[in-house]
Amino acid sequence: MRLERNEILTGLLVIGTIGVIAFLLVLLGAPGLFRPLVTYKVYFDNAAGIKPGAVVMLAGRKIGQVQKLYSPLTSAEEKQAQQAAAAIHPPEASASPTPSPRFEVRVDVQVDKNARIYRDARVQMMQRGLLGDMAIDFTQGTQESGRSKSGGSFAGERTPDLGEAAAKMLEVIKPVAAEATNTMKDLQQTADNLNHLTDQNSELNLALTQFKTFGEHLSDLTAPDSALTYSLANIEKISTSLTDNDNIEVTLRNLRNLSEKLKLAITDLEPAGENIKQFSQTVKTQPWRLIWPTTVKYPEASPTPAVAREGTITVRKTARAKPRPRATPNTRTSSR
């Protein structure tokens, strides 16, 4: 009897274990069997990396899984996807509107009915971790738009994975690298110019050498024992002596007296100048008068001669004696 009881307990344990495993398998394989689920349609331009059974999250919290993937889309489904994208991202009124994305895949997801997914929620396909699987995440829904009903449509966005991000980064870095290359070329040219400018035989080096020589000469010229210093000291001594002894004032006074004497001498020489003028006129017009006297009459002297000033010379003109006529032969005979 005890043996039969043990066998019965073992059989019940095995049956219970199989039931629990079956329950878990049914719960995992058919989550809607024990709790209500709703289905939503999410459209993507590319569904690479996503597969049935992938995790569906609401703001990072798991609420369901991917059910099926459909591709390509029919024209009606593509139109519905464009309407869903316009509802979430209304086009801006501008001269060059951004073209709407082209959707290629529809992903049906099943989520818990109690999950609050709103109509204006954004759907992103993202990678869980650096090397994790792809997942779908609902975010940024507002309560004012209302909760989405089962069968609702959403326009999804694909978050670039590591490879796509690296490609986009390379596209961004490429012009920067080109600019950096051009900058390095300019820097190399600038360095070459600086090397040429600072060469041993360059004009700048020669100018600096000449400037150094000029500085040395200037230093020698302004040294305490230089000739310029002695000259300045002598000039200072001369100016000091002139200032102390009033030599400048005495010199100016002597120059003034000398100028007055010269003025008086010139005044006294005026009659002599007049005589020289008349002599030169006679020599020029009647040079024979120097040998043969003429009958030219000179003005008589004034009866009251002017008093000569002190220090002046008075020249008086005296009348020459009238020449006597020479006797001719006829005159001599008659006189006899």
Tab-separated table of C-alpha atoms in Angstrom:
chain	number	residue	atom	x	y	z
A	1	MET	CA	0.000	0.000	0.000
A	2	ARG	CA	2.834	2.324	0.817
A	3	LEU	CA	4.422	1.618	-2.562
A	4	GLU	CA	1.268	2.438	-4.465
A	5	ARG	CA	0.933	5.712	-2.555
A	6	ASN	CA	4.459	6.785	-3.483
A	7	GLU	CA	3.836	5.978	-7.119
A	8	ILE	CA	0.660	8.025	-7.082
A	9	LEU	CA	2.449	11.022	-5.553
A	10	THR	CA	5.256	10.759	-8.094
A	11	GLY	CA	2.763	10.622	-10.953
A	12	LEU	CA	0.902	13.680	-9.604
A	13	LEU	CA	4.188	15.584	-9.289
A	14	VAL	CA	5.120	14.775	-12.872
A	15	ILE	CA	1.682	15.745	-14.152
A	16	GLY	CA	1.793	19.022	-12.176
A	17	THR	CA	5.233	19.849	-13.539
A	18	ILE	CA	4.092	19.169	-17.095
A	19	GLY	CA	1.022	21.341	-16.523
A	20	VAL	CA	3.075	24.261	-15.211
A	21	ILE	CA	5.465	24.011	-18.157
A	22	ALA	CA	2.564	23.876	-20.604
A	23	PHE	CA	0.946	26.837	-18.899
A	24	LEU	CA	4.133	28.844	-19.186
A	25	LEU	CA	4.574	27.874	-22.810
A	26	VAL	CA	1.004	28.853	-23.618
A	27	LEU	CA	1.426	32.101	-21.671
A	28	LEU	CA	4.585	32.965	-23.559
A	29	GLY	CA	3.366	31.750	-26.952
A	30	ALA	CA	-0.153	33.131	-26.715
A	31	PRO	CA	-0.112	36.092	-24.320
A	32	GLY	CA	-3.676	37.033	-25.250
A	33	LEU	CA	-5.084	33.825	-24.010
A	34	PHE	CA	-5.186	34.886	-20.354
A	35	ARG	CA	-5.123	38.696	-20.649
A	36	PRO	CA	-6.778	40.965	-23.246
A	37	LEU	CA	-4.506	42.316	-25.976
A	38	VAL	CA	-4.939	44.914	-28.730
A	39	THR	CA	-3.225	45.086	-32.130
A	40	TYR	CA	-1.688	48.167	-33.755
A	41	LYS	CA	-0.195	48.698	-37.199
A	42	VAL	CA	3.147	50.420	-37.400
A	43	TYR	CA	4.622	51.452	-40.790
A	44	PHE	CA	8.370	51.741	-41.383
A	45	ASP	CA	10.511	52.602	-44.354
A	46	ASN	CA	12.897	49.788	-43.390
A	47	ALA	CA	12.399	46.949	-40.931
A	48	ALA	CA	15.910	45.512	-40.997
A	49	GLY	CA	16.730	43.744	-37.735
A	50	ILE	CA	13.140	43.455	-36.458
A	51	LYS	CA	11.532	39.997	-36.294
A	52	PRO	CA	8.357	38.405	-34.895
A	53	GLY	CA	8.468	38.101	-31.141
A	54	ALA	CA	10.568	41.263	-30.721
A	55	VAL	CA	9.836	43.318	-27.638
A	56	VAL	CA	7.301	46.180	-27.801
A	57	MET	CA	7.708	48.824	-25.087
A	58	LEU	CA	5.887	51.863	-23.782
A	59	ALA	CA	8.439	54.455	-22.649
A	60	GLY	CA	10.937	51.664	-21.998
A	61	ARG	CA	8.485	49.292	-20.263
A	62	LYS	CA	7.587	46.016	-21.974
A	63	ILE	CA	3.906	45.830	-22.928
A	64	GLY	CA	3.817	43.307	-25.804
A	65	GLN	CA	5.595	41.841	-28.768
A	66	VAL	CA	5.763	41.945	-32.552
A	67	GLN	CA	3.235	39.636	-34.185
A	68	LYS	CA	3.841	39.779	-37.956
A	69	LEU	CA	5.638	41.724	-40.706
A	70	TYR	CA	4.118	42.578	-44.078
A	71	SER	CA	6.061	43.796	-47.119
A	72	PRO	CA	5.614	45.214	-49.684
A	73	LEU	CA	2.649	47.453	-48.992
A	74	THR	CA	-0.331	47.941	-51.210
A	75	SER	CA	-1.235	51.386	-52.486
A	76	ALA	CA	-4.105	51.591	-49.992
A	77	GLU	CA	-1.822	50.693	-47.076
A	78	GLU	CA	0.828	53.170	-48.269
A	79	LYS	CA	-1.815	55.892	-48.427
A	80	GLN	CA	-2.939	54.988	-44.918
A	81	ALA	CA	0.673	55.196	-43.717
A	82	GLN	CA	1.047	58.675	-45.266
A	83	GLN	CA	-2.106	59.802	-43.481
A	84	ALA	CA	-0.796	58.460	-40.186
A	85	ALA	CA	2.504	60.293	-40.694
A	86	ALA	CA	0.666	63.546	-41.554
A	87	ALA	CA	-1.477	63.199	-38.422
A	88	ILE	CA	1.589	62.940	-36.200
A	89	HIS	CA	3.831	65.389	-38.127
A	90	PRO	CA	1.657	67.916	-40.013
A	91	PRO	CA	3.500	69.405	-43.020
A	92	GLU	CA	4.768	72.972	-42.563
A	93	ALA	CA	3.634	75.663	-44.969
A	94	SER	CA	6.858	76.731	-46.699
A	95	ALA	CA	8.190	77.369	-50.176
A	96	SER	CA	10.045	74.020	-50.240
A	97	PRO	CA	8.125	71.474	-48.082
A	98	THR	CA	10.008	68.414	-46.849
A	99	PRO	CA	9.082	65.331	-48.909
A	100	SER	CA	7.178	62.676	-46.954
A	101	PRO	CA	9.034	59.398	-46.272
A	102	ARG	CA	8.260	56.295	-48.313
A	103	PHE	CA	6.992	53.402	-46.226
A	104	GLU	CA	7.842	49.816	-47.263
A	105	VAL	CA	6.965	47.591	-44.260
A	106	ARG	CA	3.987	47.130	-41.957
A	107	VAL	CA	4.646	45.677	-38.524
A	108	ASP	CA	1.678	44.377	-36.482
A	109	VAL	CA	2.253	44.517	-32.730
A	110	GLN	CA	0.196	43.087	-29.901
A	111	VAL	CA	0.237	44.974	-26.614
A	112	ASP	CA	-1.600	44.876	-23.338
A	113	LYS	CA	-5.042	46.434	-23.576
A	114	ASN	CA	-4.449	48.398	-20.386
A	115	ALA	CA	-1.345	50.102	-21.846
A	116	ARG	CA	-2.069	53.798	-22.419
A	117	ILE	CA	-1.088	54.329	-26.010
A	118	TYR	CA	-2.414	57.631	-27.369
A	119	ARG	CA	-3.133	58.578	-30.957
A	120	ASP	CA	-0.310	61.090	-31.259
A	121	ALA	CA	2.325	58.770	-29.778
A	122	ARG	CA	5.643	58.487	-31.575
A	123	VAL	CA	6.903	55.038	-32.491
A	124	GLN	CA	10.601	54.315	-32.830
A	125	MET	CA	12.481	51.206	-33.862
A	126	MET	CA	15.581	51.122	-31.702
A	127	GLN	CA	18.356	48.752	-30.678
A	128	ARG	CA	18.426	47.553	-27.101
A	129	GLY	CA	21.983	48.117	-25.997
A	130	LEU	CA	25.073	48.233	-28.169
A	131	LEU	CA	24.689	44.703	-29.534
A	132	GLY	CA	21.125	43.945	-28.411
A	133	ASP	CA	18.078	43.016	-30.474
A	134	MET	CA	15.806	45.534	-32.153
A	135	ALA	CA	12.652	46.641	-30.317
A	136	ILE	CA	9.716	48.986	-30.883
A	137	ASP	CA	9.036	51.780	-28.391
A	138	PHE	CA	5.941	54.035	-28.035
A	139	THR	CA	6.709	57.468	-26.509
A	140	GLN	CA	5.493	61.096	-26.198
A	141	GLY	CA	1.749	60.598	-26.355
A	142	THR	CA	-0.650	63.223	-24.925
A	143	GLN	CA	-3.829	62.470	-23.082
A	144	GLU	CA	-5.758	65.181	-24.958
A	145	SER	CA	-5.486	63.202	-28.226
A	146	GLY	CA	-7.262	60.221	-26.722
A	147	ARG	CA	-6.311	56.566	-26.474
A	148	SER	CA	-5.779	54.663	-29.684
A	149	LYS	CA	-8.217	51.881	-30.463
A	150	SER	CA	-7.304	48.375	-31.558
A	151	GLY	CA	-6.237	48.332	-35.204
A	152	GLY	CA	-4.929	51.896	-35.098
A	153	SER	CA	-2.106	52.965	-37.435
A	154	PHE	CA	1.165	54.682	-36.558
A	155	ALA	CA	4.048	55.983	-38.678
A	156	GLY	CA	7.250	54.665	-37.157
A	157	GLU	CA	10.739	56.099	-37.239
A	158	ARG	CA	13.908	54.079	-37.375
A	159	THR	CA	16.697	55.041	-34.986
A	160	PRO	CA	20.029	54.562	-36.744
A	161	ASP	CA	22.011	51.618	-35.455
A	162	LEU	CA	25.757	51.608	-34.945
A	163	GLY	CA	26.589	51.060	-38.620
A	164	GLU	CA	24.194	53.740	-39.861
A	165	ALA	CA	25.334	56.168	-37.185
A	166	ALA	CA	28.953	55.570	-38.193
A	167	ALA	CA	28.083	56.179	-41.864
A	168	LYS	CA	26.259	59.417	-41.026
A	169	MET	CA	29.111	60.464	-38.790
A	170	LEU	CA	31.527	59.874	-41.648
A	171	GLU	CA	29.352	62.005	-43.926
A	172	VAL	CA	29.475	64.784	-41.337
A	173	ILE	CA	33.193	64.381	-40.676
A	174	LYS	CA	34.140	64.250	-44.371
A	175	PRO	CA	33.760	68.025	-45.096
A	176	VAL	CA	35.340	68.806	-41.742
A	177	ALA	CA	38.292	66.590	-42.650
A	178	ALA	CA	38.577	68.350	-46.028
A	179	GLU	CA	38.613	71.729	-44.289
A	180	ALA	CA	41.168	70.429	-41.806
A	181	THR	CA	43.340	69.215	-44.709
A	182	ASN	CA	43.184	72.642	-46.370
A	183	THR	CA	43.988	74.276	-43.039
A	184	MET	CA	46.984	71.992	-42.580
A	185	LYS	CA	48.197	72.902	-46.078
A	186	ASP	CA	47.879	76.600	-45.245
A	187	LEU	CA	49.731	76.023	-41.977
A	188	GLN	CA	52.469	74.172	-43.845
A	189	GLN	CA	52.795	77.047	-46.302
A	190	THR	CA	52.897	79.508	-43.409
A	191	ALA	CA	55.600	77.435	-41.719
A	192	ASP	CA	57.618	77.420	-44.963
A	193	ASN	CA	57.276	81.196	-45.222
A	194	LEU	CA	58.410	81.578	-41.618
A	195	ASN	CA	61.407	79.340	-42.263
A	196	HIS	CA	62.301	81.400	-45.325
A	197	LEU	CA	61.791	84.622	-43.367
A	198	THR	CA	63.990	83.484	-40.487
A	199	ASP	CA	66.697	81.991	-42.698
A	200	GLN	CA	70.297	82.955	-41.974
A	201	ASN	CA	70.597	85.034	-45.162
A	202	SER	CA	67.053	86.434	-45.087
A	203	GLU	CA	66.280	90.135	-45.175
A	204	LEU	CA	64.826	90.026	-41.670
A	205	ASN	CA	67.978	88.463	-40.253
A	206	LEU	CA	70.170	91.009	-42.060
A	207	ALA	CA	67.944	93.860	-40.848
A	208	LEU	CA	68.181	92.569	-37.269
A	209	THR	CA	71.966	92.381	-37.633
A	210	GLN	CA	72.114	95.966	-38.892
A	211	PHE	CA	69.815	97.069	-36.091
A	212	LYS	CA	72.061	95.325	-33.590
A	213	THR	CA	75.094	97.117	-35.039
A	214	PHE	CA	73.236	100.431	-34.909
A	215	GLY	CA	72.364	99.773	-31.273
A	216	GLU	CA	75.988	99.060	-30.449
A	217	HIS	CA	77.104	102.287	-32.155
A	218	LEU	CA	74.404	104.228	-30.388
A	219	SER	CA	75.471	102.723	-27.085
A	220	ASP	CA	79.097	103.680	-27.769
A	221	LEU	CA	78.020	107.173	-28.816
A	222	THR	CA	76.054	107.747	-25.629
A	223	ALA	CA	78.615	106.183	-23.298
A	224	PRO	CA	79.891	108.335	-20.373
A	225	ASP	CA	83.366	108.606	-21.906
A	226	SER	CA	82.240	109.164	-25.512
A	227	ALA	CA	83.077	112.199	-27.668
A	228	LEU	CA	79.439	113.269	-27.747
A	229	THR	CA	79.308	113.351	-23.965
A	230	TYR	CA	82.471	115.471	-23.829
A	231	SER	CA	81.116	117.823	-26.487
A	232	LEU	CA	77.867	118.293	-24.622
A	233	ALA	CA	79.778	118.909	-21.405
A	234	ASN	CA	81.939	121.548	-23.127
A	235	ILE	CA	78.878	123.228	-24.633
A	236	GLU	CA	77.343	123.294	-21.185
A	237	LYS	CA	80.483	124.879	-19.743
A	238	ILE	CA	80.563	127.516	-22.510
A	239	SER	CA	76.919	128.378	-22.027
A	240	THR	CA	77.429	128.535	-18.272
A	241	SER	CA	80.404	130.862	-18.626
A	242	LEU	CA	78.552	133.106	-21.068
A	243	THR	CA	75.591	133.302	-18.764
A	244	ASP	CA	77.611	133.937	-15.634
A	245	ASN	CA	79.917	136.702	-17.086
A	246	ASP	CA	77.321	138.445	-19.259
A	247	ASN	CA	79.602	138.004	-22.288
A	248	ILE	CA	76.649	137.817	-24.635
A	249	GLU	CA	75.318	141.173	-23.515
A	250	VAL	CA	78.776	142.794	-23.864
A	251	THR	CA	79.229	141.308	-27.338
A	252	LEU	CA	75.866	142.610	-28.468
A	253	ARG	CA	76.686	146.066	-27.125
A	254	ASN	CA	80.022	146.111	-28.986
A	255	LEU	CA	78.311	145.020	-32.194
A	256	ARG	CA	75.810	147.848	-31.827
A	257	ASN	CA	78.598	150.448	-31.358
A	258	LEU	CA	80.518	149.042	-34.298
A	259	SER	CA	77.462	149.268	-36.530
A	260	GLU	CA	76.970	152.923	-35.553
A	261	LYS	CA	80.618	153.747	-36.398
A	262	LEU	CA	80.322	152.001	-39.750
A	263	LYS	CA	77.216	154.014	-40.498
A	264	LEU	CA	79.084	157.325	-39.761
A	265	ALA	CA	82.044	156.219	-41.887
A	266	ILE	CA	79.787	155.447	-44.829
A	267	THR	CA	78.152	158.871	-44.463
A	268	ASP	CA	81.585	160.572	-44.534
A	269	LEU	CA	82.569	158.670	-47.659
A	270	GLU	CA	79.616	159.957	-49.670
A	271	PRO	CA	81.508	163.146	-51.036
A	272	ALA	CA	84.474	160.991	-52.019
A	273	GLY	CA	82.117	158.739	-53.855
A	274	GLU	CA	80.663	161.700	-55.721
A	275	ASN	CA	84.176	162.855	-56.768
A	276	ILE	CA	85.038	159.335	-57.942
A	277	LYS	CA	81.822	159.295	-59.950
A	278	GLN	CA	82.697	162.614	-61.666
A	279	PHE	CA	86.261	161.409	-62.337
A	280	SER	CA	84.997	158.234	-63.919
A	281	GLN	CA	82.514	160.230	-66.036
A	282	THR	CA	85.337	162.507	-67.259
A	283	VAL	CA	87.564	159.555	-68.072
A	284	LYS	CA	84.730	157.933	-69.958
A	285	THR	CA	83.600	160.959	-72.042
A	286	GLN	CA	86.640	163.392	-72.224
A	287	PRO	CA	89.815	161.495	-71.315
A	288	TRP	CA	92.022	164.240	-72.902
A	289	ARG	CA	91.052	166.609	-70.110
A	290	LEU	CA	93.491	164.744	-67.928
A	291	ILE	CA	96.324	166.205	-70.102
A	292	TRP	CA	94.804	169.307	-71.738
A	293	PRO	CA	92.802	171.538	-69.357
A	294	THR	CA	89.421	172.726	-70.567
A	295	THR	CA	87.364	175.752	-69.869
A	296	VAL	CA	84.800	173.935	-67.844
A	297	LYS	CA	83.534	176.142	-65.058
A	298	TYR	CA	82.915	174.624	-61.637
A	299	PRO	CA	80.367	176.047	-59.248
A	300	GLU	CA	81.747	178.593	-56.909
A	301	ALA	CA	82.200	177.712	-53.317
A	302	SER	CA	79.536	178.861	-50.917
A	303	PRO	CA	80.529	182.030	-48.984
A	304	THR	CA	79.377	180.414	-45.778
A	305	PRO	CA	80.743	176.933	-45.758
A	306	ALA	CA	78.782	174.445	-43.787
A	307	VAL	CA	80.206	173.458	-40.475
A	308	ALA	CA	81.680	170.063	-40.777
A	309	ARG	CA	80.414	167.505	-38.431
A	310	GLU	CA	82.766	165.915	-36.030
A	311	GLY	CA	84.565	163.058	-37.589
A	312	THR	CA	83.555	163.937	-41.184
A	313	ILE	CA	85.761	165.033	-44.082
A	314	THR	CA	84.724	168.044	-46.213
A	315	VAL	CA	86.016	168.176	-49.749
A	316	ARG	CA	85.971	171.664	-51.398
A	317	LYS	CA	86.092	172.187	-55.100
A	318	THR	CA	88.447	175.001	-56.165
A	319	ALA	CA	88.226	176.746	-59.509
A	320	ARG	CA	91.072	175.947	-61.764
A	321	ALA	CA	92.992	178.828	-63.330
A	322	LYS	CA	91.875	179.721	-66.780
A	323	PRO	CA	94.563	178.689	-69.238
A	324	ARG	CA	96.269	181.499	-71.098
A	325	PRO	CA	96.093	181.395	-74.874
A	326	ARG	CA	99.284	180.513	-76.627
A	327	ALA	CA	100.901	183.158	-78.803
A	328	THR	CA	100.710	182.586	-82.538
A	329	PRO	CA	103.419	183.765	-85.059
A	330	ASN	CA	101.319	186.628	-86.306
A	331	THR	CA	100.841	187.969	-82.868
A	332	ARG	CA	104.526	187.847	-82.154
A	333	THR	CA	105.346	189.867	-85.307
A	334	SER	CA	102.826	192.585	-84.591
A	335	SER	CA	104.119	192.988	-81.130
A	336	ARG	CA	107.545	193.584	-82.407
